[in-house]
CSV table of C-alpha atoms in Angstrom, one decimal:
chain,number,residue,atom,x,y,z
D,88,UNK,CA,94.5,104.2,150.7
D,89,UNK,CA,94.2,102.8,147.3
D,90,UNK,CA,97.1,102.5,144.9
D,91,UNK,CA,96.6,103.1,141.2
D,92,UNK,CA,97.7,100.3,139.0
D,93,UNK,CA,98.5,101.1,135.4
D,94,UNK,CA,96.4,99.1,133.0
D,95,UNK,CA,98.4,97.1,130.5
D,96,UNK,CA,98.6,98.7,127.1
D,97,UNK,CA,95.9,97.6,124.8
D,98,UNK,CA,96.8,96.0,121.5
D,99,UNK,CA,100.5,96.0,122.1
D,100,UNK,CA,100.8,93.1,119.8
D,101,UNK,CA,99.4,95.2,116.9
D,102,UNK,CA,102.6,97.1,116.6
D,103,UNK,CA,104.4,93.8,115.8
D,104,UNK,CA,102.2,92.7,112.9
D,105,UNK,CA,105.0,93.0,110.3
D,106,UNK,CA,107.3,90.9,112.5
D,107,UNK,CA,104.5,88.3,112.9
D,108,UNK,CA,104.0,88.2,109.1
D,109,UNK,CA,107.7,87.8,108.6
D,110,UNK,CA,107.8,85.0,111.2
D,111,UNK,CA,105.0,83.2,109.3
D,112,UNK,CA,106.8,83.6,106.0
D,113,UNK,CA,110.0,82.3,107.3
D,114,UNK,CA,108.2,79.4,109.0
D,115,UNK,CA,106.5,78.6,105.7
D,116,UNK,CA,109.8,78.8,103.8
D,117,UNK,CA,111.5,76.4,106.3
D,118,UNK,CA,108.5,74.0,106.1
D,119,UNK,CA,108.8,73.9,102.3
D,120,UNK,CA,112.6,73.4,102.5
D,121,UNK,CA,112.1,70.6,105.0
D,122,UNK,CA,109.7,68.9,102.5
D,123,UNK,CA,112.2,69.2,99.7
D,124,UNK,CA,115.3,68.2,101.8
D,125,UNK,CA,113.8,65.1,103.2
D,126,UNK,CA,113.0,63.4,99.9
D,127,UNK,CA,115.4,60.6,99.1
D,128,UNK,CA,115.4,57.2,97.7
D,129,UNK,CA,117.7,54.2,97.8
D,130,UNK,CA,117.6,50.8,96.2
D,131,UNK,CA,119.6,47.7,95.5
D,132,UNK,CA,119.7,43.9,95.8
D,133,UNK,CA,120.9,41.7,98.7
D,134,UNK,CA,122.3,38.2,98.4
D,135,UNK,CA,120.7,36.2,101.2
D,136,UNK,CA,123.0,34.2,103.4
D,137,UNK,CA,120.9,31.1,102.8
D,138,UNK,CA,121.9,31.0,99.1
D,139,UNK,CA,118.4,31.7,97.8
D,140,UNK,CA,117.3,34.3,95.3
D,141,UNK,CA,118.4,37.8,95.5
D,142,UNK,CA,116.1,40.2,97.4
D,143,UNK,CA,115.8,43.6,95.8
D,144,UNK,CA,114.5,46.6,97.6
D,145,UNK,CA,113.5,50.2,97.1
D,146,UNK,CA,113.4,52.6,100.0
D,147,UNK,CA,112.0,56.1,99.8
D,148,UNK,CA,112.4,58.7,102.6
D,149,UNK,CA,109.6,61.3,102.9
D,150,UNK,CA,108.9,64.2,105.2
D,151,UNK,CA,107.4,63.4,108.6
D,152,UNK,CA,104.1,65.2,109.2
D,153,UNK,CA,105.1,65.4,112.9
D,154,UNK,CA,107.7,68.0,112.1
D,155,UNK,CA,105.2,70.2,110.4
D,156,UNK,CA,102.9,69.7,113.4
D,157,UNK,CA,105.6,70.8,115.8
D,158,UNK,CA,106.3,73.9,113.6
D,159,UNK,CA,102.6,74.8,113.7
D,160,UNK,CA,102.5,74.3,117.4
D,161,UNK,CA,105.5,76.6,117.9
D,162,UNK,CA,103.9,79.3,115.8
D,163,UNK,CA,100.5,79.1,117.6
D,164,UNK,CA,102.1,79.1,121.0
D,165,UNK,CA,104.4,82.0,120.1
D,166,UNK,CA,101.4,84.1,118.9
D,167,UNK,CA,99.3,83.3,122.0
D,168,UNK,CA,102.2,84.1,124.4
D,169,UNK,CA,103.0,87.3,122.4
D,170,UNK,CA,99.3,88.4,122.6
D,171,UNK,CA,99.5,88.1,126.4
D,172,UNK,CA,102.8,89.8,126.8
D,173,UNK,CA,102.8,93.2,128.6
D,174,UNK,CA,106.1,94.7,127.4
D,175,UNK,CA,107.7,95.1,124.0
D,176,UNK,CA,110.8,93.3,125.3
D,177,UNK,CA,108.7,90.2,126.0
D,178,UNK,CA,107.1,90.3,122.6
D,179,UNK,CA,110.5,90.7,120.9
D,180,UNK,CA,112.0,87.8,122.9
D,181,UNK,CA,109.0,85.5,122.2
D,182,UNK,CA,109.1,86.2,118.5
D,183,UNK,CA,112.9,85.8,118.3
D,184,UNK,CA,112.7,82.4,120.1
D,185,UNK,CA,109.9,81.3,117.8
D,186,UNK,CA,111.9,82.4,114.7
D,187,UNK,CA,114.8,80.3,115.9
D,188,UNK,CA,112.7,77.3,116.6
D,189,UNK,CA,111.0,77.5,113.2
D,190,UNK,CA,114.4,76.9,111.4
D,191,UNK,CA,116.0,74.6,114.0
D,192,UNK,CA,113.2,72.1,114.1
D,193,UNK,CA,113.0,71.3,110.4
D,194,UNK,CA,116.7,71.5,109.9
D,195,UNK,CA,117.4,69.1,112.7
D,196,UNK,CA,114.6,66.8,111.5
D,197,UNK,CA,116.0,66.7,108.0
D,198,UNK,CA,119.6,66.2,109.0
D,199,UNK,CA,118.7,63.4,111.4
D,200,UNK,CA,116.4,61.8,108.9
D,201,UNK,CA,118.9,62.0,106.1
D,202,UNK,CA,121.8,60.7,108.2
D,203,UNK,CA,119.7,57.8,109.5
D,204,UNK,CA,118.6,57.0,105.9
D,205,UNK,CA,122.1,57.1,104.5
D,206,UNK,CA,123.7,55.0,107.3
D,207,UNK,CA,120.9,52.5,107.9
D,208,UNK,CA,121.6,48.9,106.8
D,209,UNK,CA,119.0,47.5,104.3
D,210,UNK,CA,119.4,44.2,106.1
D,211,UNK,CA,117.8,45.8,109.2
D,212,UNK,CA,114.9,47.0,107.0
D,213,UNK,CA,114.2,43.5,105.9
D,214,UNK,CA,113.5,42.5,109.5
D,215,UNK,CA,110.9,45.3,109.9
D,216,UNK,CA,113.1,48.1,111.3
D,217,UNK,CA,111.6,50.7,108.9
D,218,UNK,CA,110.4,54.0,110.4
D,219,UNK,CA,107.1,55.5,109.6
D,220,UNK,CA,108.4,58.1,107.1
D,221,UNK,CA,110.2,55.5,104.9
D,222,UNK,CA,108.4,53.5,102.3
D,223,UNK,CA,110.2,50.2,101.8
D,224,UNK,CA,109.3,47.8,99.0
D,225,UNK,CA,110.8,44.3,98.5
D,226,UNK,CA,110.7,42.7,95.0
D,227,UNK,CA,112.1,39.3,94.0
D,228,UNK,CA,115.5,39.5,92.3
């Protein structure tokens, strides 16, 4: 006795093309906003404790390429998982989670980067504590 198994629907993801395009547009919008929101600069002069010349600095915060890489990874994984999904409920859930991740990741990265940049002490930057996404220049006072 053989049991008939229903073949999974073909091209189920094709019905979700408008949602996928919308996901891509929202992801691109958040990627651009992240690039704009994580641009900052700070500068000033410090009087050294040893009584020497002033040390002036300029620090510039710029977007981290790692955030854009994570966003692209989320998008690609969401598309591949949605393509393998067998029900519309699975596809809807996958696209909803991806849409949420595509705004949470850049928003969280920009808030954390800006907060770190605004609260960090320039004295710690002089000792080499500068992260990769901050350009730090020292000029004589």
